[in-house]
Coordinates of C-alpha atoms in Angstrom, one line a residue:
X1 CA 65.4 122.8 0.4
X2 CA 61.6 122.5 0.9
X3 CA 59.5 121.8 -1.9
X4 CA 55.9 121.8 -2.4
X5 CA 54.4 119.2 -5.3
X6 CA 50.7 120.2 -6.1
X7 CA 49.4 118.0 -8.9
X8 CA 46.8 120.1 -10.7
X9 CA 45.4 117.3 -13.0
X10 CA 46.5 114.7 -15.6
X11 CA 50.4 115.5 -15.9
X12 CA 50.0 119.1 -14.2
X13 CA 52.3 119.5 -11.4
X14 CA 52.8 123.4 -9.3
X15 CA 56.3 122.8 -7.7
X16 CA 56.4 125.4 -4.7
X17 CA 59.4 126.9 -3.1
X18 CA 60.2 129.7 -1.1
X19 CA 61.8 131.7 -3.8
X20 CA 60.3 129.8 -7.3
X21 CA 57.1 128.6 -8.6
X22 CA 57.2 126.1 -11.6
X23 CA 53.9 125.3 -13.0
X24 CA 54.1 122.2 -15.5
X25 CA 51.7 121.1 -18.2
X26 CA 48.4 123.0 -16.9
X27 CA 45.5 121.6 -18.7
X28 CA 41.8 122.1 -18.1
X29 CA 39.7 122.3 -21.1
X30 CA 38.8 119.6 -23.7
X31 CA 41.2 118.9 -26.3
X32 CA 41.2 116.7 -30.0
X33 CA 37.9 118.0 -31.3
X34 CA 36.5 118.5 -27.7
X35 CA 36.4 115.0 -26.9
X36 CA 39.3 114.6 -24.3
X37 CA 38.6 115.6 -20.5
X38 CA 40.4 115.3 -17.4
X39 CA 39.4 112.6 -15.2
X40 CA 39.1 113.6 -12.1
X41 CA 37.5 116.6 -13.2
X42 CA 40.3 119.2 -12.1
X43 CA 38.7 122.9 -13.2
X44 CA 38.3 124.0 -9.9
X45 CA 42.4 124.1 -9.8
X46 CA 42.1 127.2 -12.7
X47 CA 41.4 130.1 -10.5
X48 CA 44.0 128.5 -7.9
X49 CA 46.9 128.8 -10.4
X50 CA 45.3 132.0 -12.0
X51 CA 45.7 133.8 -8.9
X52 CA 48.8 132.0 -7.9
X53 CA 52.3 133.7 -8.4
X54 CA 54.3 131.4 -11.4
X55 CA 57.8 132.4 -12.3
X56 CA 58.0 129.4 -14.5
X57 CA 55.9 127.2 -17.1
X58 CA 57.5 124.3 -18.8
X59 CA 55.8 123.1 -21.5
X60 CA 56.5 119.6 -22.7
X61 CA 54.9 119.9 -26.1
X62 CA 52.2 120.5 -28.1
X63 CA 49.9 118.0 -28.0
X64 CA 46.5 119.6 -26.3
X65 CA 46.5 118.0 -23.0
X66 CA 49.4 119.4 -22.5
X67 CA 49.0 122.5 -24.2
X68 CA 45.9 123.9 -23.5
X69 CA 45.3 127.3 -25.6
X70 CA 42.2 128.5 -23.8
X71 CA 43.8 128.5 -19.8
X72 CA 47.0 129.4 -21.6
X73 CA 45.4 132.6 -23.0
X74 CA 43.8 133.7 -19.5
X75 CA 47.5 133.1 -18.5
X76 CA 50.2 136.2 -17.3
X77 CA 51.6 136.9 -20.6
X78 CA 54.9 138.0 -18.6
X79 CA 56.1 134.5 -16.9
X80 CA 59.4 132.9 -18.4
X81 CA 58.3 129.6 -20.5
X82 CA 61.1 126.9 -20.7
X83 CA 60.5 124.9 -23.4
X84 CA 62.6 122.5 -25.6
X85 CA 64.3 123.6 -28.7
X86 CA 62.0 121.4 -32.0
X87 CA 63.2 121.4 -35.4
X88 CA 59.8 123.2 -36.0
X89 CA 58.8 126.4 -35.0
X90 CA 54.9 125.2 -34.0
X91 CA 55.2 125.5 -30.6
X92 CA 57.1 128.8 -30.5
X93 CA 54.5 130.1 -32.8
X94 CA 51.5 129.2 -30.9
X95 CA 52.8 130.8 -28.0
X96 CA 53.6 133.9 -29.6
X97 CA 50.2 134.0 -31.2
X98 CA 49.1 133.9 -27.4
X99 CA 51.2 137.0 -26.7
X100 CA 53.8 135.4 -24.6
X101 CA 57.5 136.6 -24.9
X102 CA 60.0 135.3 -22.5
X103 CA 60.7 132.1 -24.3
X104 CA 63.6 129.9 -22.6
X105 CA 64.2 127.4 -25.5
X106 CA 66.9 124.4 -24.4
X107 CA 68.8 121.9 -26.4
X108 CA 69.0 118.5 -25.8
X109 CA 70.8 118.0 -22.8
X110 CA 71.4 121.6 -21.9
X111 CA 71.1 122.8 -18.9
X112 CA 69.1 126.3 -17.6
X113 CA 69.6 127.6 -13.8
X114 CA 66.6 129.3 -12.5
X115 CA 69.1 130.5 -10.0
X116 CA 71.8 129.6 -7.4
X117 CA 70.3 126.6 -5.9
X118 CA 67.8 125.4 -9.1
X119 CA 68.5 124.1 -12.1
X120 CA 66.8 122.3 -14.5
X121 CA 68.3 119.9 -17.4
X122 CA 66.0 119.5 -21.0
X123 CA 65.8 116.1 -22.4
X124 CA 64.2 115.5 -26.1
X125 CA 62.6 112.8 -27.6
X126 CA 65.0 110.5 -29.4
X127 CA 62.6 110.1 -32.6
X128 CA 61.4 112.0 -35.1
X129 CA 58.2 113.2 -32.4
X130 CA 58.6 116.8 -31.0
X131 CA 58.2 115.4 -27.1
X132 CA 60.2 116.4 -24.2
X133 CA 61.3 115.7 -20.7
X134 CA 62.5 118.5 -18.1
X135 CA 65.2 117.9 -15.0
X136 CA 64.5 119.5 -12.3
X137 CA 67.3 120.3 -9.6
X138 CA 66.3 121.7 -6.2
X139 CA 70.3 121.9 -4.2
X140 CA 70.5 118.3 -5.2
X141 CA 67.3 117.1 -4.7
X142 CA 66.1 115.5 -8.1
X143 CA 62.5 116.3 -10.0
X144 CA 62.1 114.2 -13.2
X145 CA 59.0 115.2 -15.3
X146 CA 58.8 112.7 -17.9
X147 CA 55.3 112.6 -19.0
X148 CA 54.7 111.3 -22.7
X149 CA 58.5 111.8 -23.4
X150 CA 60.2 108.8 -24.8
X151 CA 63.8 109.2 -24.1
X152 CA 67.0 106.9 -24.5
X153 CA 66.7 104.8 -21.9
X154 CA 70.4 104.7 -21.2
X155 CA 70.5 108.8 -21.0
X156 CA 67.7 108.9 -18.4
X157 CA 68.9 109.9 -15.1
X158 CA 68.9 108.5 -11.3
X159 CA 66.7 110.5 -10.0
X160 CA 65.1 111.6 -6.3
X161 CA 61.1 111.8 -7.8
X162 CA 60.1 110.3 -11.3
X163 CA 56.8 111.1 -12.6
X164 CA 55.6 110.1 -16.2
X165 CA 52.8 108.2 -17.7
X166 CA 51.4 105.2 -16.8
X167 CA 48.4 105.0 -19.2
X168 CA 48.1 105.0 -23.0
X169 CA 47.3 107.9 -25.0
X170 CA 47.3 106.8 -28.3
X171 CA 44.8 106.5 -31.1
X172 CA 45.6 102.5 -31.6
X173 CA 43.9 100.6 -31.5
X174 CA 40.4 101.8 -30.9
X175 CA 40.5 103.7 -34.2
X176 CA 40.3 100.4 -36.2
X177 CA 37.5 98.3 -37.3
X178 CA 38.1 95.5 -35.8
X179 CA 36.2 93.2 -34.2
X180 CA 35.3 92.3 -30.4
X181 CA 37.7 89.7 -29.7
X182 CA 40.3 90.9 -31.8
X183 CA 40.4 94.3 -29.9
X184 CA 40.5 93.0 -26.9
X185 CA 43.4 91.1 -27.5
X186 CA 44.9 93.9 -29.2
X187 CA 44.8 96.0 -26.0
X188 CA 45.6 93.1 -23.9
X189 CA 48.9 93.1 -25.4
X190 CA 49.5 97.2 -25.9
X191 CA 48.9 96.7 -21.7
X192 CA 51.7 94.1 -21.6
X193 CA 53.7 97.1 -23.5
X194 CA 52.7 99.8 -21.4
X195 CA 53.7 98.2 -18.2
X196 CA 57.3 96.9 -19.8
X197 CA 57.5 100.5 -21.1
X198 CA 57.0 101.6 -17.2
X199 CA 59.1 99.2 -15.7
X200 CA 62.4 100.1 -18.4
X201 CA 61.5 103.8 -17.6
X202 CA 61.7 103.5 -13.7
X203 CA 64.3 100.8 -13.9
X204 CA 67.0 103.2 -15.1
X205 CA 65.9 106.4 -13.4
X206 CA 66.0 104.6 -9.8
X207 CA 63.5 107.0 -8.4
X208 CA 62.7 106.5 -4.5
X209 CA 59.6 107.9 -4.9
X210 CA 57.2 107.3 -8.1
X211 CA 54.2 109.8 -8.5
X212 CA 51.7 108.7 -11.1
X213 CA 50.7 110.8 -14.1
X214 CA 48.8 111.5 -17.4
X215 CA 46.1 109.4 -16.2
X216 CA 43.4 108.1 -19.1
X217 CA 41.4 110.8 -20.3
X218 CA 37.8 110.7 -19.8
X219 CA 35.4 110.8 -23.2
X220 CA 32.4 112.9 -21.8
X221 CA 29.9 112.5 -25.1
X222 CA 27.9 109.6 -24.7
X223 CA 28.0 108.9 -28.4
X224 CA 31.7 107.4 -27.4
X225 CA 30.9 106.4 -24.1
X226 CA 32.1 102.8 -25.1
X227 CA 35.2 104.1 -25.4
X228 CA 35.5 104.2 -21.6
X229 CA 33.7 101.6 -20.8
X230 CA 33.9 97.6 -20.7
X231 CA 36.7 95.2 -21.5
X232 CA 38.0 96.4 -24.4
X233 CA 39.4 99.5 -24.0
X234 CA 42.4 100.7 -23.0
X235 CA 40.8 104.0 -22.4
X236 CA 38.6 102.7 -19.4
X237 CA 37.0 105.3 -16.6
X238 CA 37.8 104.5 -13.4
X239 CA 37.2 104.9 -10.2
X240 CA 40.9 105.1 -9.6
X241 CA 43.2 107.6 -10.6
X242 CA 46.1 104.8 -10.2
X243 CA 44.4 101.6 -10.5
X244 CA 44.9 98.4 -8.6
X245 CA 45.7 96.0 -11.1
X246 CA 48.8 98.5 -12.2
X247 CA 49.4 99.9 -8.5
X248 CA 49.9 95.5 -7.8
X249 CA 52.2 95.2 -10.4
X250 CA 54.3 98.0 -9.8
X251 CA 54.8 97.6 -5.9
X252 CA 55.7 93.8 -6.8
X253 CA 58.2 94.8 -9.5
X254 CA 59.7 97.7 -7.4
X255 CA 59.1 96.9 -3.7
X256 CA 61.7 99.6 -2.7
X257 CA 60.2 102.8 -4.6
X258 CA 57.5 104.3 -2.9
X259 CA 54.3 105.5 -4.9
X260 CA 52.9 108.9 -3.9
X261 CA 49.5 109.1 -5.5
X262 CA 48.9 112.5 -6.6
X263 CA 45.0 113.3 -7.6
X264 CA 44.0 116.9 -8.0
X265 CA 44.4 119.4 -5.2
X266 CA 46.6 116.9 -3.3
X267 CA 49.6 118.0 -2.8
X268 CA 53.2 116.6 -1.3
X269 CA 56.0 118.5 0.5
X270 CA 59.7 117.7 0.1
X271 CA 62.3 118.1 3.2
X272 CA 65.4 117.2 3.6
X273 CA 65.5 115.1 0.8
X274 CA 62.2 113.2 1.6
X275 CA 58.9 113.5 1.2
X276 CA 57.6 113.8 4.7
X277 CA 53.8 115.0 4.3
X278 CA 50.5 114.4 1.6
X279 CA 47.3 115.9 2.3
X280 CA 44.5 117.5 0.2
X281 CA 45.2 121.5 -0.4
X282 CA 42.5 121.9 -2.4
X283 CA 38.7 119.7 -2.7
X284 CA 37.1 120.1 -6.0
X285 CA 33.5 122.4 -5.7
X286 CA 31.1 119.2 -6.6
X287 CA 32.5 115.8 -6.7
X288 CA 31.4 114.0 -10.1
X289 CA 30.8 110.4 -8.5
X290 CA 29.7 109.3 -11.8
X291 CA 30.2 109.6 -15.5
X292 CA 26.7 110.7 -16.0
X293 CA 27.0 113.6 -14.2
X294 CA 30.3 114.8 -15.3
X295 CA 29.1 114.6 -18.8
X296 CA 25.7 116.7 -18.2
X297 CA 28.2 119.1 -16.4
X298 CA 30.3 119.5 -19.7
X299 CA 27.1 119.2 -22.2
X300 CA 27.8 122.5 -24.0
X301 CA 31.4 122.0 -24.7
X302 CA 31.5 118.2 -25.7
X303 CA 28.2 119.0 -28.0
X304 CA 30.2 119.9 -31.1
X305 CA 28.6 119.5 -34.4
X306 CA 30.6 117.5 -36.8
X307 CA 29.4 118.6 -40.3
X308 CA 31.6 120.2 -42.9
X309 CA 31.8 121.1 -46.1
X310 CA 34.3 119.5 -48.4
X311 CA 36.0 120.5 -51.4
X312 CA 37.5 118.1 -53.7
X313 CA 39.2 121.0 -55.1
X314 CA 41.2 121.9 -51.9
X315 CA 41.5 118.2 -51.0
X316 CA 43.5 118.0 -54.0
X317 CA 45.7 121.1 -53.4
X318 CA 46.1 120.0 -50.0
X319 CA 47.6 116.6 -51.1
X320 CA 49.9 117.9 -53.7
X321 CA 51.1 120.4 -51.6
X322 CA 52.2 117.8 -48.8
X323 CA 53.8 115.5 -51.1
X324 CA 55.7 118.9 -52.3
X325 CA 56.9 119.8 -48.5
X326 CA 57.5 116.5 -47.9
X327 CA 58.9 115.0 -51.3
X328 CA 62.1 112.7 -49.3
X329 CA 59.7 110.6 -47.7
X330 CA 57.1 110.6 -50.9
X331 CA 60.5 109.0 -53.0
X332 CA 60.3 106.3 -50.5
X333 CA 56.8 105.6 -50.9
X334 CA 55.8 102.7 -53.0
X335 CA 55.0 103.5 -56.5
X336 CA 51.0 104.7 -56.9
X337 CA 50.4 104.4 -52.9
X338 CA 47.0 105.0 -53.0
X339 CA 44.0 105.3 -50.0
X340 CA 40.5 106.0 -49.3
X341 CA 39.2 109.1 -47.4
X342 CA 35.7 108.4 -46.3
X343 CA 33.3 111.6 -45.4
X344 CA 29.8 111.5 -44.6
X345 CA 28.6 110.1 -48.0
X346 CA 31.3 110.9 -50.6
X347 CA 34.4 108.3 -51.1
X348 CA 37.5 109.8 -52.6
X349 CA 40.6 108.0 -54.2
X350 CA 44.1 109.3 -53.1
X351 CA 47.0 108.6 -54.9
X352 CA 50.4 110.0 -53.7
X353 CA 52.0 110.5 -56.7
X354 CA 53.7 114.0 -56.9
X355 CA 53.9 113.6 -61.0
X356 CA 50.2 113.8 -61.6
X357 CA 47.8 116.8 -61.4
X358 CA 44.9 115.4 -59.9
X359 CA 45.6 113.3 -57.1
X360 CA 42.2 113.1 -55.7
X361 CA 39.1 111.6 -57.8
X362 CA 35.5 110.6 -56.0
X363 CA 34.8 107.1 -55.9
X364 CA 31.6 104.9 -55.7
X365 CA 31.3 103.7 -52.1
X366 CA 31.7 100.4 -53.1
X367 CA 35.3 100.7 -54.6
X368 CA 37.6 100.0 -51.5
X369 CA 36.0 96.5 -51.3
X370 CA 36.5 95.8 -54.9
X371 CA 40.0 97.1 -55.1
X372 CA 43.4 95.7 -53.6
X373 CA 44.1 99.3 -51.6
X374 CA 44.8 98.7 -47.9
X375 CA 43.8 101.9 -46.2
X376 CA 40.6 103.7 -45.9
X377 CA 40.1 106.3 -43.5
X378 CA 36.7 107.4 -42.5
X379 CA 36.6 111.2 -40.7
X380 CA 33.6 113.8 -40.2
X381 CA 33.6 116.3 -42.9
X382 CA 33.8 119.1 -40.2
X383 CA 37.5 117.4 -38.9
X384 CA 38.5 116.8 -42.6
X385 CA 37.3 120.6 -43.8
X386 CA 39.9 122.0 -40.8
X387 CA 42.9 120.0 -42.2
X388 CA 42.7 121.3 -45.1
X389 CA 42.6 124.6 -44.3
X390 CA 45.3 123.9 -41.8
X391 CA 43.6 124.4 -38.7
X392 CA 44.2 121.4 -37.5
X393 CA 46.0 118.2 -38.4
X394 CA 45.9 114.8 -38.8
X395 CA 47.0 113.8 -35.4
X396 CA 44.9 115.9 -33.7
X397 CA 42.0 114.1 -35.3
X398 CA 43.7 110.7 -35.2
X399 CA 43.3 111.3 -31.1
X400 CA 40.1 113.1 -31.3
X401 CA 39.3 108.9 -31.7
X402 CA 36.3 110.5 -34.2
X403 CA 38.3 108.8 -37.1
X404 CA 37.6 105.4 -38.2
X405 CA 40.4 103.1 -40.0
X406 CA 40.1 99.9 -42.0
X407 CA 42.9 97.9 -43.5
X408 CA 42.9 94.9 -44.8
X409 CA 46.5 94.1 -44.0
X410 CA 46.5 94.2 -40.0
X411 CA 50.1 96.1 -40.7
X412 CA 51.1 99.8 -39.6
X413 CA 52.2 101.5 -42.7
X414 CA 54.7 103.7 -41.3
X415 CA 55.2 105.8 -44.4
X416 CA 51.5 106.5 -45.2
X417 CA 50.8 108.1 -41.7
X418 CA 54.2 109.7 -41.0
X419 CA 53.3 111.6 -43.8
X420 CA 50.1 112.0 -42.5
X421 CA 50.3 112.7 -39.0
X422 CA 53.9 114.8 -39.5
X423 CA 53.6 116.3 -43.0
X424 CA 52.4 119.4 -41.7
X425 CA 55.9 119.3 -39.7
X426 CA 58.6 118.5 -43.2
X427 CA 61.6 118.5 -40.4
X428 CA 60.2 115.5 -38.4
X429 CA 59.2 113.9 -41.7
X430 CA 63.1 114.3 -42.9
X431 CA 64.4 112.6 -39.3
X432 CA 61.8 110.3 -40.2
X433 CA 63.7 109.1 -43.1
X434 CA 66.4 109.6 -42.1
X435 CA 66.1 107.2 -38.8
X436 CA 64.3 104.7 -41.1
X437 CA 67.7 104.3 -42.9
X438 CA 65.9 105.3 -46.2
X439 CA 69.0 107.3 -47.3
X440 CA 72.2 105.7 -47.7
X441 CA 74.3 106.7 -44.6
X442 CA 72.9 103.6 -42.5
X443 CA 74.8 103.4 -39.1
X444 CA 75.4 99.3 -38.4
X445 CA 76.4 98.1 -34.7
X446 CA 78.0 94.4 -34.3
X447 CA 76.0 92.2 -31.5
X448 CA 76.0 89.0 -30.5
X449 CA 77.6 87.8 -33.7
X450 CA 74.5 90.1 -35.9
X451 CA 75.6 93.3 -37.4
X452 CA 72.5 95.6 -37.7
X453 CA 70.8 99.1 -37.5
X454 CA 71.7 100.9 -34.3
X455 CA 68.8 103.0 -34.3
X456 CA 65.7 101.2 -35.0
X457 CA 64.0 101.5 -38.2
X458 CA 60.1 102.5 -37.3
X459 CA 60.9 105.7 -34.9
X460 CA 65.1 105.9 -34.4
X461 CA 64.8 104.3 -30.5
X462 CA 68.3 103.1 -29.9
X463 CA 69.1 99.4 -30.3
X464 CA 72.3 98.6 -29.4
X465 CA 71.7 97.7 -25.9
X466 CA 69.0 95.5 -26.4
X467 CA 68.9 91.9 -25.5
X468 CA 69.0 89.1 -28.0
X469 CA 66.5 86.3 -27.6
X470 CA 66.0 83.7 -29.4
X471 CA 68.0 85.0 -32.3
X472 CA 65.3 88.0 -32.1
X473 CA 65.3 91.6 -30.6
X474 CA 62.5 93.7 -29.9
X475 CA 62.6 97.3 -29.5
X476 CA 61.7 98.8 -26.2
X477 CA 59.9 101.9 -27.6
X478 CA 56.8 100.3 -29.6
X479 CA 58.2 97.0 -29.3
X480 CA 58.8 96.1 -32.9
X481 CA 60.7 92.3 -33.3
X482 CA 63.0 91.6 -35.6
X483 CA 64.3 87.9 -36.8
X484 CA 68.4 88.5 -36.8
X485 CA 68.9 85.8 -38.9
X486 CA 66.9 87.9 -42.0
X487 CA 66.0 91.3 -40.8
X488 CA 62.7 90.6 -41.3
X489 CA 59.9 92.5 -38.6
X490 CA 57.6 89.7 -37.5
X491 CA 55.7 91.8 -35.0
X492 CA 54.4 95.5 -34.9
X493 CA 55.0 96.7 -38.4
X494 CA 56.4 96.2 -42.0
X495 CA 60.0 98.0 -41.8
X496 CA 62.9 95.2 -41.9
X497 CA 66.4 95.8 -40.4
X498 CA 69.2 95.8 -42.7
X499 CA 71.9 93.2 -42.1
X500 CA 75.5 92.7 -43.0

């Protein structure tokens, strides 16, 4: 069978047959706050896929770069969506709100044929995060569309073509204060991670060919152009879509899988088995040699005002009301966990305790210095004014990299911003609790002489085929390590293992 692979941008792929189009993961316009872009600029692909016929979308999930509302809503409301089957009903919602209908929701692991010769196979993250990865059989030729997804490693598949990301997309650890030289090595070693977290994903898929994808984001406002710019960032514009220093590393580590480099409007065709031809379909309408100009392009949609009114009123409904929805994981908090929200010149105490009233008091600015609390989160009123009316959420402005965070213990607390970045979502905060072995039922495994979680504590990534070193593991998701002989986490976060 013959198959066309156009890559429309970031983790976009069109995949063209002579009976079936599958459009995955279109996305165009800025997302988190209007801060994120596509780099290369892709928006001259839109009208290409507008007028294009699509039988298919698969949607991965919801995060906005790969869900973008505003091209979805200029979309044909009639095309069957495949998307995976969350615990929450977010996803499902927002596309009904769009006015879509034909909603093909899969299981973990079940399988969907498009007809006689295609298939497709859903895969679900393994943690509590609502992510996905779709399997894509053409008569035995193999698509695997992993993007952000982070699966089992041992239930990934052999596959013909593997695509997934390459680059980080995370808030850490640009969001925190910290200084220079500390940030750099911090992102020194969340590279070392990324490329280990490449090299397990390719290493048990087998593809023959690799195509690059969810390239770093671009960050057009110039206000946060040193996001993008010099040695310490992660989140660096280039003038590579697959840079050298990773394109190096991966040909020496995989000599025997060849890369097909994919940028916007190039496009690869599949016969036989093989990919046998690459060429540009589609050249963009201006090419933005420069950050300068792409930016000027995109002034009146990065140009956001940031001012908001707050209420301590509603802040204070707002926080009793998540504790309510999400009272397991509140039980497991420490007793009186408290924090600082920081907005434009008002300071407010938070203390997550569901037995008191008032949860939220106003604070001099001085009080987090003189006070023993760990966390204080500093966000633009306009952000912090949409949470709480729940039109947005705490992730979304977590990644909108507008947030500053300061802790004076340089350790993730895992239960704080679960609840925070999930609370809007009480299923994932239950599997949160539930993978952290908070409840009773902990499931042990017996290795090298250590009997231990199976499922690792932070975010549920299956341990038991891990390698012990030096009486240590480390888990291959976000690379956690845990000393066997106690259980305690020495690197990554503050959740031991329990040990029998």
């Amino acid at each position: 069978m013959k198959v066309k692979i156009l890559s429309v941008g970031h983790a976009g792929f069109l995949l063209k047959t002579e009976d079936v189009n599958i459009l995955i993961d279109p996305w165009f316009y800025p997302a988190f706050f209007n801060t994120w872009f596509p780099y290369p600029n892709n928006r001259f692909m839109e009208d290409v896929l507008l007028n294009e016929k699509i039988d298919y979308l698969y949607l991965s999930h919801e995060h906005e770069d790969h869900f973008d509302k505003k091209f979805l809503s200029k979309f044909d409301k009639d095309v069957k969506i495949i998307c995976a089957k969350f615990p929450s009903p977010i996803l499902t919602n927002e596309l009904q709100k769009l006015g879509f209908k034909n909603l093909i929701h899969l299981n973990h692991g079940e399988t969907f044929n498009i007809n006689d010769k295609i298939k497709c196979k859903m895969f679900l993250d393994n943690s509590h995060s609502e992510d996905s990865a779709l399997l894509i059989d053409f008569d035995g030729f193999t698509f695997l569309d992993m993007n952000d997804c982070q699966m089992n490693l041992k239930l990934i598949p052999k596959v013909d073509i593997m695509t997934c990301q390459y680059s980080n997309a995370s808030w850490f650890p640009q969001c925190y204060n910290y200084d220079k030289k500390t940030m750099k090595t911090k992102i020194s070693e969340l590279n070392d991670i990324l490329k280990q977290k490449l090299v397990d994903k390719v290493k048990h898929s087998s593809p023959r060919y690799f195509i690059p994808s969810a390239s770093p984001c671009v960050f057009l406002n110039p206000d946060m152009f040193h996001l993008i710019e010099g040695d310490t960032t992660f989140l660096k514009w280039r003038d590579d879509y697959w840079p050298t220093s990773v394109d190096s590393f991966f040909k020496e580590t995989f000599p025997n899988i060849h890369i097909v480099e994919l940028t916007a409007g190039n496009s690869a065709e599949v016969d036989e088995k093989s990919i046998i031809n690459k060429k540009t379909i589609f050249e963009p309408i201006s090419e933005l040699v420069d950050i300068s100009s792409y930016s000027e392009l995109r002034k009146n949609e990065w140009d956001v005002d940031f001012v908001g009114n707050i209420d301590i009123e509603k802040l204070n409904t707002y926080f009793k009301n998540l504790m309510s929805d999400n009272l397991e994981l509140v039980l497991c908090l420490k007793k009186n966990k408290r924090f600082i929200i920081s907005s434009d010149d008002k300071n407010y105490l938070i203390k997550l305790n569901h037995r008191i009233d008032e949860v939220v008091k106003e604070v001099d600015s001085d009080f987090y210095e003189k006070t023993k609390i760990n966390y204080k989160i500093e966000i633009p009123s306009m952000i912090l004014e949409k949470i709480l009316s729940y039109e947005s959420d705490w992730e979304t402005a977590l990644l909108s990299m507008k947030i500053k965070l300061t802790r004076k213990d340089d350790v993730y607390d895992s239960d704080l911003f679960i609840l925070l970045r999930s609370g809007h979502k009480p299923t994932q905060t239950k599997r949160y609790v539930s993978l952290s072995k908070k409840i009773d039922d902990v499931e042990m495994i017996n290795k090298g002489g250590y009997k231990f979680n199976k499922y690792c504590p932070h975010a549920g990534e299956d341990l038991s085929e891990v390698d012990i070193v030096d009486n240590c593991i480390t888990c291959p998701r976000h690379h956690w390590k845990w000393d066997l002989n106690t259980g305690k986490c020495i690197r990554g976060g503050n959740i031991n293992l329990t040990m029998e």
